[in-house]
């Protein structure tokens, strides 16, 4: 799967990322959520920037993981 992901063109990745974001934003779970937890994507991952922005624009509480040096992870609210 990693090799397939790495072989995707930028256009294909953008299309797939957009479709995933659209499906999440149109979901009942997203509409009903007061708080959204999502990772901040790296270039190799599904792009979450539009999802995070839409959640913030909708007035939702938005949290992302903060990974510490000792391997612990905590949730941090972003604005």
CSV table of N, CA and C in Angstrom, one decimal:
chain,number,residue,atom,x,y,z
A,1,UNK,N,0.8,-1.2,0.0
A,1,UNK,CA,0.0,0.0,0.0
A,1,UNK,C,0.9,1.3,0.0
A,2,UNK,N,2.0,1.2,0.7
A,2,UNK,CA,2.8,2.4,0.8
A,2,UNK,C,3.4,2.7,-0.6
A,3,UNK,N,3.8,1.6,-1.3
A,3,UNK,CA,4.3,1.8,-2.7
A,3,UNK,C,3.2,2.3,-3.6
A,4,UNK,N,2.0,1.9,-3.5
A,4,UNK,CA,0.9,2.4,-4.3
A,4,UNK,C,0.7,3.9,-4.0
A,5,UNK,N,0.7,4.2,-2.7
A,5,UNK,CA,0.5,5.6,-2.4
A,5,UNK,C,1.6,6.5,-2.9
A,6,UNK,N,2.8,6.0,-2.8
A,6,UNK,CA,3.9,6.8,-3.3
A,6,UNK,C,3.9,7.0,-4.8
A,7,UNK,N,3.3,6.0,-5.5
A,7,UNK,CA,3.2,6.1,-7.0
A,7,UNK,C,2.1,6.9,-7.5
A,8,UNK,N,1.2,7.4,-6.7
A,8,UNK,CA,0.1,8.2,-7.1
A,8,UNK,C,0.6,9.6,-7.6
A,9,UNK,N,-0.1,10.0,-8.7
A,9,UNK,CA,0.2,11.4,-9.2
A,9,UNK,C,-0.4,12.4,-8.2
A,10,UNK,N,0.1,13.6,-8.2
A,10,UNK,CA,-0.4,14.7,-7.4
A,10,UNK,C,-1.8,14.9,-7.7
A,11,UNK,N,-2.2,14.8,-8.9
A,11,UNK,CA,-3.6,15.1,-9.3
A,11,UNK,C,-4.5,14.0,-8.7
A,12,UNK,N,-4.1,12.7,-8.8
A,12,UNK,CA,-4.9,11.6,-8.3
A,12,UNK,C,-5.0,11.7,-6.8
A,13,UNK,N,-3.9,12.1,-6.1
A,13,UNK,CA,-3.9,12.2,-4.6
A,13,UNK,C,-4.9,13.3,-4.3
A,14,UNK,N,-4.9,14.5,-5.0
A,14,UNK,CA,-5.8,15.6,-4.7
A,14,UNK,C,-7.2,15.2,-4.8
A,15,UNK,N,-7.5,14.4,-5.9
A,15,UNK,CA,-8.9,13.9,-6.1
A,15,UNK,C,-9.3,13.0,-5.0
A,16,UNK,N,-8.5,12.1,-4.6
A,16,UNK,CA,-8.8,11.1,-3.6
A,16,UNK,C,-9.0,11.8,-2.2
A,17,UNK,N,-8.1,12.7,-1.9
A,17,UNK,CA,-8.2,13.5,-0.7
A,17,UNK,C,-9.5,14.3,-0.6
A,18,UNK,N,-9.8,14.9,-1.8
A,18,UNK,CA,-11.1,15.7,-1.8
A,18,UNK,C,-12.3,14.9,-1.6
A,19,UNK,N,-12.3,13.7,-2.2
A,19,UNK,CA,-13.5,12.8,-2.1
A,19,UNK,C,-13.6,12.3,-0.6
A,20,UNK,N,-12.5,12.0,0.0
A,20,UNK,CA,-12.6,11.6,1.4
A,20,UNK,C,-13.1,12.7,2.3
A,21,UNK,N,-12.6,13.9,2.1
A,21,UNK,CA,-13.0,15.1,2.8
A,21,UNK,C,-14.5,15.3,2.6
A,22,UNK,N,-14.9,15.3,1.4
A,22,UNK,CA,-16.4,15.5,1.1
A,22,UNK,C,-17.2,14.5,1.8
A,23,UNK,N,-16.8,13.2,1.8
A,23,UNK,CA,-17.6,12.2,2.5
A,23,UNK,C,-17.7,12.4,4.0
A,24,UNK,N,-16.6,12.8,4.6
A,24,UNK,CA,-16.6,13.1,6.0
A,24,UNK,C,-17.5,14.3,6.3
A,25,UNK,N,-17.4,15.4,5.5
A,25,UNK,CA,-18.1,16.6,5.8
A,25,UNK,C,-19.6,16.4,5.6
A,26,UNK,N,-20.0,15.5,4.7
A,26,UNK,CA,-21.4,15.2,4.4
A,26,UNK,C,-22.0,14.1,5.4
A,27,UNK,N,-21.2,13.5,6.2
A,27,UNK,CA,-21.6,12.5,7.1
A,27,UNK,C,-22.5,13.0,8.2
A,28,UNK,N,-23.4,12.2,8.7
A,28,UNK,CA,-24.2,12.5,9.8
A,28,UNK,C,-23.4,12.7,11.1
A,29,UNK,N,-22.4,11.9,11.2
A,29,UNK,CA,-21.5,11.9,12.4
A,29,UNK,C,-20.8,13.3,12.5
A,30,UNK,N,-20.3,13.8,11.3
A,30,UNK,CA,-19.7,15.1,11.3
A,30,UNK,C,-20.7,16.2,11.6
A,31,UNK,N,-21.8,16.2,11.0
A,31,UNK,CA,-22.8,17.2,11.2
A,31,UNK,C,-23.2,17.3,12.7
A,32,UNK,N,-23.3,16.1,13.4
A,32,UNK,CA,-23.8,16.1,14.7
A,32,UNK,C,-22.7,16.4,15.7
A,33,UNK,N,-21.5,16.3,15.3
A,33,UNK,CA,-20.3,16.4,16.3
A,33,UNK,C,-20.1,17.8,16.8
A,34,UNK,N,-20.0,17.9,18.1
A,34,UNK,CA,-19.6,19.2,18.6
A,34,UNK,C,-18.1,19.4,18.6
A,35,UNK,N,-17.4,18.2,18.6
A,35,UNK,CA,-15.9,18.2,18.7
A,35,UNK,C,-15.4,17.2,17.7
A,36,UNK,N,-14.3,17.6,17.0
A,36,UNK,CA,-13.7,16.8,16.0
A,36,UNK,C,-12.3,16.6,16.3
A,37,UNK,N,-11.8,15.3,16.3
A,37,UNK,CA,-10.4,15.0,16.5
A,37,UNK,C,-9.8,14.5,15.2
A,38,UNK,N,-8.8,15.1,14.7
A,38,UNK,CA,-8.1,14.6,13.5
A,38,UNK,C,-6.7,14.9,13.5
A,39,UNK,N,-5.9,14.2,12.8
A,39,UNK,CA,-4.4,14.5,12.7
A,39,UNK,C,-4.2,15.6,11.8
A,40,UNK,N,-3.1,16.2,11.9
A,40,UNK,CA,-2.6,17.2,11.0
A,40,UNK,C,-1.7,16.5,10.0
A,41,UNK,N,-2.1,16.5,8.8
A,41,UNK,CA,-1.5,15.6,7.8
A,41,UNK,C,-0.1,16.0,7.3
A,42,UNK,N,0.7,15.0,7.0
A,42,UNK,CA,2.0,15.2,6.3
A,42,UNK,C,1.7,15.1,4.8
A,43,UNK,N,2.6,15.5,3.9
A,43,UNK,CA,2.3,15.4,2.5
A,43,UNK,C,2.0,14.0,2.0
A,44,UNK,N,2.5,13.0,2.7
A,44,UNK,CA,2.2,11.6,2.3
A,44,UNK,C,0.9,11.1,2.7
A,45,UNK,N,0.2,11.7,3.6
A,45,UNK,CA,-1.1,11.3,4.2
A,45,UNK,C,-2.2,11.9,3.5
A,46,UNK,N,-3.4,11.5,3.8
A,46,UNK,CA,-4.6,12.1,3.3
A,46,UNK,C,-4.6,13.5,3.9
A,47,UNK,N,-4.8,14.5,3.0
A,47,UNK,CA,-4.8,15.9,3.4
A,47,UNK,C,-6.0,16.3,4.3
A,48,UNK,N,-5.7,16.7,5.5
A,48,UNK,CA,-6.8,17.0,6.5
A,48,UNK,C,-7.0,18.5,6.6
A,49,UNK,N,-6.3,19.3,5.9
A,49,UNK,CA,-6.4,20.8,6.1
A,49,UNK,C,-7.8,21.3,5.8
A,50,UNK,N,-8.4,20.8,4.8
A,50,UNK,CA,-9.8,21.3,4.4
A,50,UNK,C,-10.8,20.8,5.5
A,51,UNK,N,-10.6,19.6,6.0
A,51,UNK,CA,-11.5,19.1,7.0
A,51,UNK,C,-11.4,19.9,8.3
A,52,UNK,N,-10.1,20.2,8.7
A,52,UNK,CA,-9.9,20.9,9.9
A,52,UNK,C,-10.5,22.4,9.8
A,53,UNK,N,-10.2,23.0,8.6
A,53,UNK,CA,-10.8,24.3,8.4
A,53,UNK,C,-12.3,24.3,8.4
A,54,UNK,N,-12.9,23.4,7.8
A,54,UNK,CA,-14.4,23.3,7.7
A,54,UNK,C,-14.9,23.1,9.1
A,55,UNK,N,-14.3,22.3,9.9
A,55,UNK,CA,-14.8,22.1,11.3
A,55,UNK,C,-14.6,23.4,12.1
A,56,UNK,N,-13.5,24.1,12.0
A,56,UNK,CA,-13.4,25.3,12.7
A,56,UNK,C,-14.4,26.4,12.2
A,57,UNK,N,-14.6,26.4,10.9
A,57,UNK,CA,-15.6,27.4,10.3
A,57,UNK,C,-17.0,27.1,10.8
A,58,UNK,N,-17.3,25.8,11.1
A,58,UNK,CA,-18.6,25.4,11.5
A,58,UNK,C,-18.8,25.6,13.0
A,59,UNK,N,-17.7,26.1,13.7
A,59,UNK,CA,-17.8,26.4,15.1
A,59,UNK,C,-17.6,25.2,16.0
A,60,UNK,N,-17.1,24.1,15.4
A,60,UNK,CA,-16.8,22.9,16.2
A,60,UNK,C,-15.5,23.1,17.0
A,61,UNK,N,-15.4,22.4,18.1
A,61,UNK,CA,-14.2,22.3,18.9
A,61,UNK,C,-13.3,21.3,18.0
A,62,UNK,N,-12.1,21.7,17.8
A,62,UNK,CA,-11.2,20.9,16.9
A,62,UNK,C,-9.9,20.6,17.7
A,63,UNK,N,-9.7,19.3,17.9
A,63,UNK,CA,-8.5,18.8,18.6
A,63,UNK,C,-7.6,18.0,17.7
A,64,UNK,N,-6.3,18.1,17.9
A,64,UNK,CA,-5.3,17.3,17.1
A,64,UNK,C,-4.4,16.6,18.1
A,65,UNK,N,-3.7,15.5,17.7
A,65,UNK,CA,-2.8,14.9,18.6
A,65,UNK,C,-1.5,15.7,18.7
A,66,UNK,N,-0.9,15.7,19.9
A,66,UNK,CA,0.4,16.2,20.2
A,66,UNK,C,1.2,15.1,20.7
A,67,UNK,N,2.2,14.7,20.0
A,67,UNK,CA,3.1,13.6,20.4
A,67,UNK,C,4.3,14.1,21.1
A,68,UNK,N,4.5,13.5,22.3
A,68,UNK,CA,5.6,13.9,23.2
A,68,UNK,C,6.9,13.0,22.9
A,69,UNK,N,8.0,13.5,23.5
A,69,UNK,CA,9.3,12.8,23.2
A,69,UNK,C,9.3,11.4,23.8
A,70,UNK,N,8.5,11.1,24.8
A,70,UNK,CA,8.5,9.8,25.4
A,70,UNK,C,7.5,8.9,24.8
A,71,UNK,N,6.9,9.3,23.7
A,71,UNK,CA,5.9,8.5,23.0
A,71,UNK,C,4.5,8.7,23.4
A,72,UNK,N,4.3,9.5,24.4
A,72,UNK,CA,2.9,9.8,24.8
A,72,UNK,C,2.2,10.7,23.8
A,73,UNK,N,0.9,10.6,23.8
A,73,UNK,CA,0.1,11.4,22.9
A,73,UNK,C,-1.0,12.1,23.7
A,74,UNK,N,-1.2,13.4,23.5
A,74,UNK,CA,-2.3,14.1,24.2
A,74,UNK,C,-3.1,14.9,23.1
A,75,UNK,N,-4.3,15.2,23.4
A,75,UNK,CA,-5.1,16.0,22.5
A,75,UNK,C,-4.9,17.5,22.8
A,76,UNK,N,-4.8,18.3,21.8
A,76,UNK,CA,-4.6,19.7,21.9
A,76,UNK,C,-5.7,20.4,21.0
A,77,UNK,N,-6.4,21.3,21.6
A,77,UNK,CA,-7.4,22.1,20.9
A,77,UNK,C,-6.7,23.1,20.0
A,78,UNK,N,-7.1,23.3,18.8
A,78,UNK,CA,-6.6,24.3,17.9
A,78,UNK,C,-7.7,25.3,17.6
A,79,UNK,N,-7.3,26.5,17.2
A,79,UNK,CA,-8.2,27.5,16.9
A,79,UNK,C,-7.8,28.1,15.6
